[in-house]
JSON list of C-alpha atoms in Angstrom, two decimals:
[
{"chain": "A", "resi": 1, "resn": "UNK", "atom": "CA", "xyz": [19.13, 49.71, 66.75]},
{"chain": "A", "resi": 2, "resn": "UNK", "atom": "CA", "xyz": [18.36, 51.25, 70.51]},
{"chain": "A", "resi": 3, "resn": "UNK", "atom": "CA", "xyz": [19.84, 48.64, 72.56]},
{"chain": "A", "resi": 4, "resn": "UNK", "atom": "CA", "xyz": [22.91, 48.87, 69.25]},
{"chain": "A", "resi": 5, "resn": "UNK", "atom": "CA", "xyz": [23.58, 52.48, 70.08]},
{"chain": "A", "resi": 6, "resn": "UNK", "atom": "CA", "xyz": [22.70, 52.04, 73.78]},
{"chain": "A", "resi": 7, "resn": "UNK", "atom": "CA", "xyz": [25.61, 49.66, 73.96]},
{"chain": "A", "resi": 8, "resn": "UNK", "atom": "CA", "xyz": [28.02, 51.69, 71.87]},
{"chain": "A", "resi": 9, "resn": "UNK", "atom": "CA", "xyz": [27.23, 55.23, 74.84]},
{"chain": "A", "resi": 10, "resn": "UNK", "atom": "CA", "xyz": [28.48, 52.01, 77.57]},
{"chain": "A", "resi": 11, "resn": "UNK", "atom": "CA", "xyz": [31.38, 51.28, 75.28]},
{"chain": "A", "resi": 12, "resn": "UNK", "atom": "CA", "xyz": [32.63, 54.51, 75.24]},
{"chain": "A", "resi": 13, "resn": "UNK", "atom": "CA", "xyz": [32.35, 55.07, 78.55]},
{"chain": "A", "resi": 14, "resn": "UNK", "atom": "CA", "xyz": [28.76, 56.15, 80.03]},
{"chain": "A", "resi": 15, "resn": "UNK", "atom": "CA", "xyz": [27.06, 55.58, 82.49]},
{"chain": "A", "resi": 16, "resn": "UNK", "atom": "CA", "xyz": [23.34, 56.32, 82.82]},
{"chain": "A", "resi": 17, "resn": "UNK", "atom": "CA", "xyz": [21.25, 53.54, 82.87]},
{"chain": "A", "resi": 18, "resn": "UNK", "atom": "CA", "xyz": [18.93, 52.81, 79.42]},
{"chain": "A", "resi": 19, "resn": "UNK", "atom": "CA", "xyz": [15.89, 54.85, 80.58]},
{"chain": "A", "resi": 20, "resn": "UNK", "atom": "CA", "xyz": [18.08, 58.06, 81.30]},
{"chain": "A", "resi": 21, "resn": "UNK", "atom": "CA", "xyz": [19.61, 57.54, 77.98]},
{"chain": "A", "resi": 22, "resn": "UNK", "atom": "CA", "xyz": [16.35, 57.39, 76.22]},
{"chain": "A", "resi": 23, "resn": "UNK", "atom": "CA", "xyz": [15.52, 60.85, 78.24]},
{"chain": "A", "resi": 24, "resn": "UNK", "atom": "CA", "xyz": [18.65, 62.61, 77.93]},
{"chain": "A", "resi": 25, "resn": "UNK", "atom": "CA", "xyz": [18.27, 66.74, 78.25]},
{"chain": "A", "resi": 26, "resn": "UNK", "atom": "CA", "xyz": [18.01, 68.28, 74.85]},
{"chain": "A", "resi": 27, "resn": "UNK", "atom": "CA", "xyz": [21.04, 70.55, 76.11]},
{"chain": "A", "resi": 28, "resn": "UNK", "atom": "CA", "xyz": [23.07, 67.68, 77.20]},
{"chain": "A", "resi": 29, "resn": "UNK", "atom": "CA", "xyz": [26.24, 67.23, 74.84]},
{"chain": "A", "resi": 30, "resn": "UNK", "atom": "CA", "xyz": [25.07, 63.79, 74.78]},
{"chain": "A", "resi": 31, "resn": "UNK", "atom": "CA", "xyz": [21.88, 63.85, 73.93]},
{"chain": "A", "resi": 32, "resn": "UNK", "atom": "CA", "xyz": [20.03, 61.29, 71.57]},
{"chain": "A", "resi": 33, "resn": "UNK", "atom": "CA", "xyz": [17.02, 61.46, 70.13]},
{"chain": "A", "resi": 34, "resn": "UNK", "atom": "CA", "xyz": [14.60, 58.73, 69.33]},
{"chain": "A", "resi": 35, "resn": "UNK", "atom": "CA", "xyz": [13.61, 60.90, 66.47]},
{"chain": "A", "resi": 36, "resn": "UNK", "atom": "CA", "xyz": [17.36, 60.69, 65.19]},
{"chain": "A", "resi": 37, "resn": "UNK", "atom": "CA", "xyz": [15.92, 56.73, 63.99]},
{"chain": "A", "resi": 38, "resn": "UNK", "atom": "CA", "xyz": [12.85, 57.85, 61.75]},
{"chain": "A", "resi": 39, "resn": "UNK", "atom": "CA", "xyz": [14.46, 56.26, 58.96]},
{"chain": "A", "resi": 40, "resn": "UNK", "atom": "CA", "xyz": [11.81, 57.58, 56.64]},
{"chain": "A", "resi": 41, "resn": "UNK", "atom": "CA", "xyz": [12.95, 61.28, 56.81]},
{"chain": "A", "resi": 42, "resn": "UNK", "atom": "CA", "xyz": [16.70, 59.92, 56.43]},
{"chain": "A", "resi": 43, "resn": "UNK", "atom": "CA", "xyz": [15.93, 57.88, 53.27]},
{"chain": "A", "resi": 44, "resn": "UNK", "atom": "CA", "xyz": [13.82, 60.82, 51.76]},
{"chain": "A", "resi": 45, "resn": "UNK", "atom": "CA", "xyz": [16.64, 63.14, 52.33]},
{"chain": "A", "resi": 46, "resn": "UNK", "atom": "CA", "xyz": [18.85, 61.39, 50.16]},
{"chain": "A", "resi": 47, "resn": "UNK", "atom": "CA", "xyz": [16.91, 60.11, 48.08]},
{"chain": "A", "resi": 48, "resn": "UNK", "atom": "CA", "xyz": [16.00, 64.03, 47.06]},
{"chain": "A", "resi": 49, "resn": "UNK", "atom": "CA", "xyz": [20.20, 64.55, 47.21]},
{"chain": "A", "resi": 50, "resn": "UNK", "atom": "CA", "xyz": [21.34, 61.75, 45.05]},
{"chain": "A", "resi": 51, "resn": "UNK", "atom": "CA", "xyz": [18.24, 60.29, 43.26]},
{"chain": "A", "resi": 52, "resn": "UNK", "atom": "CA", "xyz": [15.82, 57.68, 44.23]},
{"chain": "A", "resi": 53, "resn": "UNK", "atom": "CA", "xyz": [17.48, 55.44, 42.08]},
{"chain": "A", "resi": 54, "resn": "UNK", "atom": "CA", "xyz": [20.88, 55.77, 43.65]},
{"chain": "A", "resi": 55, "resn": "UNK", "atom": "CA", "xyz": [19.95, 54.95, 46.61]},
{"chain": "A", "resi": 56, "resn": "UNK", "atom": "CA", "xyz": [19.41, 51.43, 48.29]},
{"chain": "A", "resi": 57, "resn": "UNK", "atom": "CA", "xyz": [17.46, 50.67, 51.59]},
{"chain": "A", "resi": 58, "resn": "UNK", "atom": "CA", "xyz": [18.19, 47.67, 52.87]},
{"chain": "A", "resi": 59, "resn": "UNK", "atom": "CA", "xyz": [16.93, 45.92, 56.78]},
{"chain": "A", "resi": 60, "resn": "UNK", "atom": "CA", "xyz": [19.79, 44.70, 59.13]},
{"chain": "A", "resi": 61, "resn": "UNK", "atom": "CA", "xyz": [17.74, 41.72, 59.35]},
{"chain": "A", "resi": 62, "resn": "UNK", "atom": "CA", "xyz": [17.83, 40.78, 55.90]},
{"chain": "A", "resi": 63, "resn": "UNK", "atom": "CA", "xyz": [21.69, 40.69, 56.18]},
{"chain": "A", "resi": 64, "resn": "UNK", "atom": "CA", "xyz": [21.02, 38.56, 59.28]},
{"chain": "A", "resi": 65, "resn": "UNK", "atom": "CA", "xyz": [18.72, 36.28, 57.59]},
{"chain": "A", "resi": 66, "resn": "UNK", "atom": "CA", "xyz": [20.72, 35.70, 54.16]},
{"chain": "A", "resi": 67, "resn": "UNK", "atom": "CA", "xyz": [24.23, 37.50, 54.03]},
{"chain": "A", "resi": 68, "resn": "UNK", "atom": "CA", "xyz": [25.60, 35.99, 50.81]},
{"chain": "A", "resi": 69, "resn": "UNK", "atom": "CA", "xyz": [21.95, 37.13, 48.95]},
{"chain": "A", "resi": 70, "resn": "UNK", "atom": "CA", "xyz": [22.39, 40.50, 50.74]},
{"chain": "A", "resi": 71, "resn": "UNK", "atom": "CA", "xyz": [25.32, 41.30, 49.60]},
{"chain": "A", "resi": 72, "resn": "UNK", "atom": "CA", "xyz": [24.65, 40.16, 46.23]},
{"chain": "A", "resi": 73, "resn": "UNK", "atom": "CA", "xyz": [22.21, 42.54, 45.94]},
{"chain": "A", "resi": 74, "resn": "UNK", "atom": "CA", "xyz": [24.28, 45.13, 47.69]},
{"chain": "A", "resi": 75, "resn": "UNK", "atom": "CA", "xyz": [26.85, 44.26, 45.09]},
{"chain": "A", "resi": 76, "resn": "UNK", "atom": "CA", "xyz": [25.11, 44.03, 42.00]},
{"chain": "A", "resi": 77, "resn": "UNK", "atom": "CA", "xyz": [22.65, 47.84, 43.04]},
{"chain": "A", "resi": 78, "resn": "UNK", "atom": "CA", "xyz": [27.12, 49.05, 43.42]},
{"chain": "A", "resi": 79, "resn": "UNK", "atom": "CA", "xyz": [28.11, 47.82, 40.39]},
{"chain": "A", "resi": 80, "resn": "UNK", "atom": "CA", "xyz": [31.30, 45.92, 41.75]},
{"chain": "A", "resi": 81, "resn": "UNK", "atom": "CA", "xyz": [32.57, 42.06, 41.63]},
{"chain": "A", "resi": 82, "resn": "UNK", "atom": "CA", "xyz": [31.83, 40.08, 44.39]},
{"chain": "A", "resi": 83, "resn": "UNK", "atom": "CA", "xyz": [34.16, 39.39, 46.99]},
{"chain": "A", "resi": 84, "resn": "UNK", "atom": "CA", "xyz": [34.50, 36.60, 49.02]},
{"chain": "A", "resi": 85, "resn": "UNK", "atom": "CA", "xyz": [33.61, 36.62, 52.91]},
{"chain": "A", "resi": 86, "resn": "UNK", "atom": "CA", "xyz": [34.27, 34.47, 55.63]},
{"chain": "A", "resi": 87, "resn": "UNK", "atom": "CA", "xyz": [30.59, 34.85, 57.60]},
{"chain": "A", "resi": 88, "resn": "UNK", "atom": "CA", "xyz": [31.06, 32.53, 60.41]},
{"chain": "A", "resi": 89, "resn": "UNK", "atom": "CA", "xyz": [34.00, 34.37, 61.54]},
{"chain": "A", "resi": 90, "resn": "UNK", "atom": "CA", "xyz": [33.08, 37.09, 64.47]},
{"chain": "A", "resi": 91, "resn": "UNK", "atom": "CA", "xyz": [34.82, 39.73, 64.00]},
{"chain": "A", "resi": 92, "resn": "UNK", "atom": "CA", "xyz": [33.85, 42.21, 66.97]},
{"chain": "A", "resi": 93, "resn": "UNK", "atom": "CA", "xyz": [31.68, 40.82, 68.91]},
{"chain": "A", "resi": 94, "resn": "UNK", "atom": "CA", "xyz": [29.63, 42.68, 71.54]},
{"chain": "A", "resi": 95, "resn": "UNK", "atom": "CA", "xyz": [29.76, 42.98, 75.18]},
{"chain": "A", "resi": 96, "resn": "UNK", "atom": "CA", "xyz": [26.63, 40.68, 76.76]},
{"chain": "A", "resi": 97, "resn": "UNK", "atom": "CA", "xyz": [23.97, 42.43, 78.64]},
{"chain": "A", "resi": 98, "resn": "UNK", "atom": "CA", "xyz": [25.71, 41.50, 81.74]},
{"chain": "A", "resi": 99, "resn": "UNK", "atom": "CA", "xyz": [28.90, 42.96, 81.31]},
{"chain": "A", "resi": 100, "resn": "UNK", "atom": "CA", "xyz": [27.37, 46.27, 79.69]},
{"chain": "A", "resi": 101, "resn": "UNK", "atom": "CA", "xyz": [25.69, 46.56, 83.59]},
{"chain": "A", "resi": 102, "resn": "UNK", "atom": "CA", "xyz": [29.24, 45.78, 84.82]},
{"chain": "A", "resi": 103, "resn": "UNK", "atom": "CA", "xyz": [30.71, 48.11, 82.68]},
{"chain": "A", "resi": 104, "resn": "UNK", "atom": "CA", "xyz": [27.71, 50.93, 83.29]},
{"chain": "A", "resi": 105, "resn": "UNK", "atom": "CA", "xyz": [28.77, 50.94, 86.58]},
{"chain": "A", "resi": 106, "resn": "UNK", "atom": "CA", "xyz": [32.36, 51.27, 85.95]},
{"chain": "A", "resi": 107, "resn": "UNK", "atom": "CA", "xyz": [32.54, 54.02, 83.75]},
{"chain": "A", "resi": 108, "resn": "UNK", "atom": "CA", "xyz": [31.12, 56.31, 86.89]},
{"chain": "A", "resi": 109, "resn": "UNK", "atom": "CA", "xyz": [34.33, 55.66, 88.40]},
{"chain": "A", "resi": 110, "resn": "UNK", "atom": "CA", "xyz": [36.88, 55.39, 86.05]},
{"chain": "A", "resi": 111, "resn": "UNK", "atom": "CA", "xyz": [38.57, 57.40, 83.26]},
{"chain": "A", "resi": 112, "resn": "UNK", "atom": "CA", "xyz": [36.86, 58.64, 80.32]},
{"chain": "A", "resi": 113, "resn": "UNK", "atom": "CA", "xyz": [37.61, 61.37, 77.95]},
{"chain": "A", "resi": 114, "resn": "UNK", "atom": "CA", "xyz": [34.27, 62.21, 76.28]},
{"chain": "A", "resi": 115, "resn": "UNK", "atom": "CA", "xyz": [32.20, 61.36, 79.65]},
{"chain": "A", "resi": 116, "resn": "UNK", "atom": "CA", "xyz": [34.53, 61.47, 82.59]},
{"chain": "A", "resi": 117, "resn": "UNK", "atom": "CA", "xyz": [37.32, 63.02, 82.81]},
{"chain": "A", "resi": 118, "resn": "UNK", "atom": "CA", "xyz": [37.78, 63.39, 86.23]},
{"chain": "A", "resi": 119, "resn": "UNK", "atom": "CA", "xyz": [37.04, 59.91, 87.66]},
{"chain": "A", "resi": 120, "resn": "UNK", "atom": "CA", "xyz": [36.91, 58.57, 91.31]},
{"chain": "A", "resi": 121, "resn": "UNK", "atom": "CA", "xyz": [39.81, 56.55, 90.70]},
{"chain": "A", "resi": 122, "resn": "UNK", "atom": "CA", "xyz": [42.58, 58.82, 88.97]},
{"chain": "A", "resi": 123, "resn": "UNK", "atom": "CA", "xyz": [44.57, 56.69, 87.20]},
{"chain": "A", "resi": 124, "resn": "UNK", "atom": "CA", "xyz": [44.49, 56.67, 83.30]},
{"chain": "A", "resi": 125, "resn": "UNK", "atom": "CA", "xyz": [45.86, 52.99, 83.58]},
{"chain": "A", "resi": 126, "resn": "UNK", "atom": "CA", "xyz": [42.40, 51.67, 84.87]},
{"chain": "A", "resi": 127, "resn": "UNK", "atom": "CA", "xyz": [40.12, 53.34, 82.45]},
{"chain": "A", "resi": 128, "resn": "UNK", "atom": "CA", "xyz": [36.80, 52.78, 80.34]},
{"chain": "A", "resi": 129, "resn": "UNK", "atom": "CA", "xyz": [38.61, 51.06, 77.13]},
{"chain": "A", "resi": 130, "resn": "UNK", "atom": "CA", "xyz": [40.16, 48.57, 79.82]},
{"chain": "A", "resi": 131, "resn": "UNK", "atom": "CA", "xyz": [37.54, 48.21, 81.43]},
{"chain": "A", "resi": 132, "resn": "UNK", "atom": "CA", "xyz": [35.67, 47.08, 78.33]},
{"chain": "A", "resi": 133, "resn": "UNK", "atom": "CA", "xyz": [38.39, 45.26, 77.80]},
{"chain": "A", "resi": 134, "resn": "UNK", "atom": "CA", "xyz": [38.54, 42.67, 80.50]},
{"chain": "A", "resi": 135, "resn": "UNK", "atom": "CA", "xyz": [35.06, 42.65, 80.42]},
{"chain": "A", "resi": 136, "resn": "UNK", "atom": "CA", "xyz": [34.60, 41.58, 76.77]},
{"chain": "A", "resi": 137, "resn": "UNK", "atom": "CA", "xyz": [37.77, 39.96, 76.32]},
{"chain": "A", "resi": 138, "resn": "UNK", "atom": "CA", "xyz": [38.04, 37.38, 79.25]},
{"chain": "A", "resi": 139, "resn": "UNK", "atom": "CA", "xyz": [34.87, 37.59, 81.36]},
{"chain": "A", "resi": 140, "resn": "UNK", "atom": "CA", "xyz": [32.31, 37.06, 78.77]},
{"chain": "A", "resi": 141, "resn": "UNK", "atom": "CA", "xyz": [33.86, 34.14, 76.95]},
{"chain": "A", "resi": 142, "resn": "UNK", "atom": "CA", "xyz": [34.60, 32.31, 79.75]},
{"chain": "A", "resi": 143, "resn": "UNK", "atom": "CA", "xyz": [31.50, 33.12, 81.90]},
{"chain": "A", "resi": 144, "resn": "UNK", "atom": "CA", "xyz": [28.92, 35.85, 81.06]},
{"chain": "A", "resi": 145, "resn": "UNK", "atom": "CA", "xyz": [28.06, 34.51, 77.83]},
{"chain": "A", "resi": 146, "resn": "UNK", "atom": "CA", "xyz": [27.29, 31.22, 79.08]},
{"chain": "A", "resi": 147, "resn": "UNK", "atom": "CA", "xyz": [24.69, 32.61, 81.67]},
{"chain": "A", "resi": 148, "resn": "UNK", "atom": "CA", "xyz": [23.41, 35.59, 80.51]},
{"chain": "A", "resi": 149, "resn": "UNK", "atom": "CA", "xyz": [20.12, 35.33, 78.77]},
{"chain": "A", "resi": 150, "resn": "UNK", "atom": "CA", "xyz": [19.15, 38.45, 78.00]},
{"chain": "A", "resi": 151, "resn": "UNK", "atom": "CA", "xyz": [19.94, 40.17, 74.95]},
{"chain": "A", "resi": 152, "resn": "UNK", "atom": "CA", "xyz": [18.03, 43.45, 74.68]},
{"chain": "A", "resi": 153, "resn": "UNK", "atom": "CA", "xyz": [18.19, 46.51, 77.25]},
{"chain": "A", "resi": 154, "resn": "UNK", "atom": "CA", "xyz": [14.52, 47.86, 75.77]},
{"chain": "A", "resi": 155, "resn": "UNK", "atom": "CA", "xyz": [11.45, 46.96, 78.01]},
{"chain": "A", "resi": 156, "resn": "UNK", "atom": "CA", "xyz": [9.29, 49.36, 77.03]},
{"chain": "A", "resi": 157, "resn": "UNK", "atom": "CA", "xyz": [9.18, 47.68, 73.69]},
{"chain": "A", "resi": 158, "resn": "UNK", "atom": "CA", "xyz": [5.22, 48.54, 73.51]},
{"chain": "A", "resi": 159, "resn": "UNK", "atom": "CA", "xyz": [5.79, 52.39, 73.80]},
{"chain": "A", "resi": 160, "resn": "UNK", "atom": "CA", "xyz": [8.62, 52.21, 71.29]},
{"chain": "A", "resi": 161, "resn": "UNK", "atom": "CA", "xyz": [6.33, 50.50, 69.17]},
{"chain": "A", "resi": 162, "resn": "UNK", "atom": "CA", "xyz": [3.72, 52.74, 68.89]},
{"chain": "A", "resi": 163, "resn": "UNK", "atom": "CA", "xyz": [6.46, 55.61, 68.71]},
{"chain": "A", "resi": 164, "resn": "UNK", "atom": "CA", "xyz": [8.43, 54.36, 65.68]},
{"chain": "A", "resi": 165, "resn": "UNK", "atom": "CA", "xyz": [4.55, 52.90, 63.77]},
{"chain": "A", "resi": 166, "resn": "UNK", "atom": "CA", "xyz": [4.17, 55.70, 61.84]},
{"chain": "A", "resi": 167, "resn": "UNK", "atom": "CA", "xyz": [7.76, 56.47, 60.55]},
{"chain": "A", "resi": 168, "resn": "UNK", "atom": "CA", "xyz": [7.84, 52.86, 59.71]},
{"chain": "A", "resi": 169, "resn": "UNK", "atom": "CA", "xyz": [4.04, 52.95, 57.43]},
{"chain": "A", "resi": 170, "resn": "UNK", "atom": "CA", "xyz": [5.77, 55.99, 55.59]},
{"chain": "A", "resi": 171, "resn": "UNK", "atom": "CA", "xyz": [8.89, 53.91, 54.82]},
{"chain": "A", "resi": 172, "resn": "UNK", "atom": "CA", "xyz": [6.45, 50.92, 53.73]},
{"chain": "A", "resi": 173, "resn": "UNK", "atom": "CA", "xyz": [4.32, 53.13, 51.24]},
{"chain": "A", "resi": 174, "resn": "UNK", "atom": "CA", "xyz": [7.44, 54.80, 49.30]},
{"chain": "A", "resi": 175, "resn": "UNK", "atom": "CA", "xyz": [9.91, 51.00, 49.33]},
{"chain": "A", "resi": 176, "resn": "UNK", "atom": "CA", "xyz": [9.00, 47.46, 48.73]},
{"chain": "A", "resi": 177, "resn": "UNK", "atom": "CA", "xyz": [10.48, 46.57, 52.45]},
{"chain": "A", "resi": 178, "resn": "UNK", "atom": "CA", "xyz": [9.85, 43.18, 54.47]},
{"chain": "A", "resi": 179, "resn": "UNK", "atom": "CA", "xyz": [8.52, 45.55, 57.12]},
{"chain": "A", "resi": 180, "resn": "UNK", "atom": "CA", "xyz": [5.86, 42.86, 58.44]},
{"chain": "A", "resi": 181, "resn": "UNK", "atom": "CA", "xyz": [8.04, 39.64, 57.84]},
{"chain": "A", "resi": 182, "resn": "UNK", "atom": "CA", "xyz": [10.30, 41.20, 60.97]},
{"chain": "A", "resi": 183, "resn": "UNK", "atom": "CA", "xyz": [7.56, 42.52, 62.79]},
{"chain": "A", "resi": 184, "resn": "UNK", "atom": "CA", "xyz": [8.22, 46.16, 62.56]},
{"chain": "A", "resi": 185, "resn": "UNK", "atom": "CA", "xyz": [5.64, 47.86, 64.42]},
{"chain": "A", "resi": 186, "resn": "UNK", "atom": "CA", "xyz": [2.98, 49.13, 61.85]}
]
């Protein structure tokens, strides 16, 4: 979920690298908190607003894993038919790791409205959502993806780790979660 909302800050146009982002000032108008992802406070809060029972916690990974059981179950907890989905289709794919370094750099020098709106290069015609364009529309099918290995921005996965453990034992003692199966840190 990081490197997910990591991404989605280069998408719309910013430009500090993944360790900044991680440590942005409290103050900033940006700022994220790793705290924001302590699922275990979000689930409690609604399940106290709506009712434990109307509420259904579900990991990205099970969707991943089995999307057609996933959404059965999604289904069946909403009480709506099933509908019929095309899962091999890619509907918006992301940037690779490559381009999102391309496009880091970039977005300090180009248009954007929410992070700079008064760019090195003036014109609104060469902006962050072209940018991101070319990028993930013609360089990365036709080279980036093909070279670029790397799939994750986070290397301090250890520190994370230990930072997110507790949140995630608190989730694991109130819901019946695969927790272990995908190796969330315990």
């Amino acid at each position: 979920m990081i490197d997910s909302l990591y991404r989605q800050y280069i998408h719309q146009g910013g430009g500090c690298g993944f360790e900044s982002f991680l440590n942005m000032h409290p103050e900033s108008s940006l700022y994220f908190s790793l705290d924001y992802l302590f699922y275990d406070r979000i689930v409690d809060y609604y399940q106290k607003l709506f009712g434990f029972d109307a509420v259904l916690v579900c990991l990205y990974e099970s969707l991943k894993e089995s999307p057609v059981e996933f959404l059965n179950q999604l289904f069946s907890f909403l009480h709506v038919n099933q509908l019929s989905v095309d899962f091999n289709t890619k509907v918006n794919q992301g940037m690779s790791a490559i381009s999102i370094k391309i496009a880091r750099i970039l977005n300090r020098f180009v248009h954007s409205v929410s992070f700079n709106p008064d760019p090195v290069i003036p014109s609104r015609l060469v902006n962050s959502h072209f940018a991101r364009r070319l990028l993930q529309g013609y360089l990365d099918p036709l080279l980036f993806n093909r070279i670029s290995g790397q799939r994750s921005f986070i290397s301090k996965e250890q520190q994370l780790n230990n930072y997110f453990s507790k949140t995630n034992r608190s989730l694991l003692k109130r819901l019946d979660l695969p927790l272990k199966k995908y190796h969330y840190p315990l």
